Amino acid sequence: MSNTVIKPHQKELFGQPIGLYILFLTEMWERFSYYGMRAILVLYMVASSELGADARGVGLGWTSKEALALYGWYTMLVYIIAIPGGMIADKLIGQKKAVLYGAIILCLGHGVLVLTDIWAFYTGLGLVILGVGLLKPNISTMVGGLYQQGDIRRDKGFSIFYIGINLGSLLATLIVGVVVANYGWHAGFGLAGVVMVLGLINYIAGQKYLVQVGNHTEVENPEDEVSYGKLYGQLFNSPKHLIITAILVVASFIGWYFMDWGYGLLFLFLTAIAALLMMIYRELESQVFKDRFIVLLLSFIMVIIFWGAFEQAGGLMNIYTDTKTNRMIGGWQVPTIMFQSLNAGFIILFATAVAGFWAKRKLKGKEASSLFKMAMGIIIMGFGFLFMVFAVMEFEKSGASSMIWLVLAYLFHTLGELCLSPVALSFITKLAPAKYASLMMGVYFASSGLGNKVAGILGESASDFGEYAIFAGIFVFTVVIGGLFILILKPLKRLTHGAEDNEHVIEAEEIEIAEN
């Protein structure tokens, strides 16, 4: 009979650490606030005072082009800023405090957006960007810290955490629109602030279940201290990397000249990150860490491609839904925006089932590596666009397409997302060097942000080709890319050096031994 004393942070609920559910609720309310505000942002910007004041009040009266331009940069910056957010946590304050400060800044940002002045609008958006940049990468890193190395529950834990993200999105989609319709734009912004306060309260109240994760620890050996300044300084001792960086800087200024200053600054920022990643690779002390680092960066290619295709849901697919889909059920026309809830709803329904499927497959000795799951996720998501091809074919024959094609497309997109997104989060916590964990989580979210930008560029540039060519092209491209990664799966797995080979069920006694 075991007499192991279970500490608060070790206690479990439904087979997972209770700390997971604290982070689950914190992220759920943060995502409610983010998606709730994002859902009305463009509508608020284009609402004109010339239309007269209704229950929603008046907006900024911008053109659609102006609103979408700001929206595109905003949604990208929210994720790009996760890189310095991860650096701050790694270097200065740890993930736990970074999440706390990020939540506080988010409360302030949403609170400022309640005000009607234009300065408040820009200030509120800026604070939201900073708050998400601190909170988003670091709360995900903390989830990984709840599990011992080799704990097979880790991927399922991230899938449960992922449910929190999408539950927040689903609730926001269903509730914020109703609040705005009845009480006005700024009531919607205010509601986002209120729920973020709930997330902050939940996070503070649950600290006893998080005592072992997210703490900033002083490095005993100064040589092991992370210094980004020193890493950049090492460029001058490596001519090869310095030349690569110089080429990228020149390319950034060319982009600045031929495009605009926004893209120029973006390219310069990405150049700085690329230089830092090269120096981190050079600094890693063993070939095992170097190989794992390369695999991690290659997996980010899948992330960019996945989100570049997936985010068509908010653009091309949304427009198609509104203009070419028969949305009538009886005598009622389903609002276009309601189809955006399908993804979050499907995630809530299927997240644990998909994670359980992969865990059982792993225990049976079948292929279930993170790289395989991510590649399959791209392929499955790609098949969602095949249903959109069928929708276009039906429209060309009858003048309208059935809603069933949209439902099937969103279902396959969701199944693909469940195979890639939570798995990628977990994969980072397995392969990233510990002292760069939050930075690499930030790079992941930056990759997602770049995917969002790619989605917008693709949707805009492909508008002249027609829906059939667009959807068919995305289907073929994603299936080919996913297939290529499966073809090179074995050498990529060798480069992970068995990071996922010994996953099993972790018993309480093992946790106690590990801590002692």
Short mmCIF file of N, CA and C in Angstrom, two decimals, residues 47-53 58 61:
data_model
loop_
_atom_site.label_atom_id
_atom_site.label_comp_id
_atom_site.label_asym_id
_atom_site.label_seq_id
_atom_site.Cartn_x
_atom_site.Cartn_y
_atom_site.Cartn_z
N ALA A 47 -18.90 50.74 -39.74
CA ALA A 47 -20.20 51.33 -39.43
C ALA A 47 -20.09 52.85 -39.51
N SER A 48 -21.00 53.46 -40.25
CA SER A 48 -20.93 54.90 -40.51
C SER A 48 -21.98 55.66 -39.74
N SER A 49 -21.61 56.84 -39.26
CA SER A 49 -22.56 57.70 -38.57
C SER A 49 -23.65 58.19 -39.51
N GLU A 50 -23.36 58.14 -40.84
CA GLU A 50 -24.35 58.60 -41.80
C GLU A 50 -25.56 57.68 -41.85
N LEU A 51 -25.42 56.47 -41.35
CA LEU A 51 -26.54 55.54 -41.37
C LEU A 51 -27.53 55.83 -40.26
N GLY A 52 -27.14 56.72 -39.34
CA GLY A 52 -28.02 57.02 -38.22
C GLY A 52 -27.75 56.09 -37.06
N ALA A 53 -28.08 56.51 -35.89
CA ALA A 53 -27.82 55.72 -34.68
C ALA A 53 -28.92 54.70 -34.47
N VAL A 58 -22.93 54.24 -33.42
CA VAL A 58 -22.18 54.52 -34.63
C VAL A 58 -20.77 53.99 -34.50
N GLY A 61 -16.79 54.63 -39.38
CA GLY A 61 -17.11 55.09 -40.73
C GLY A 61 -15.99 54.91 -41.73
#
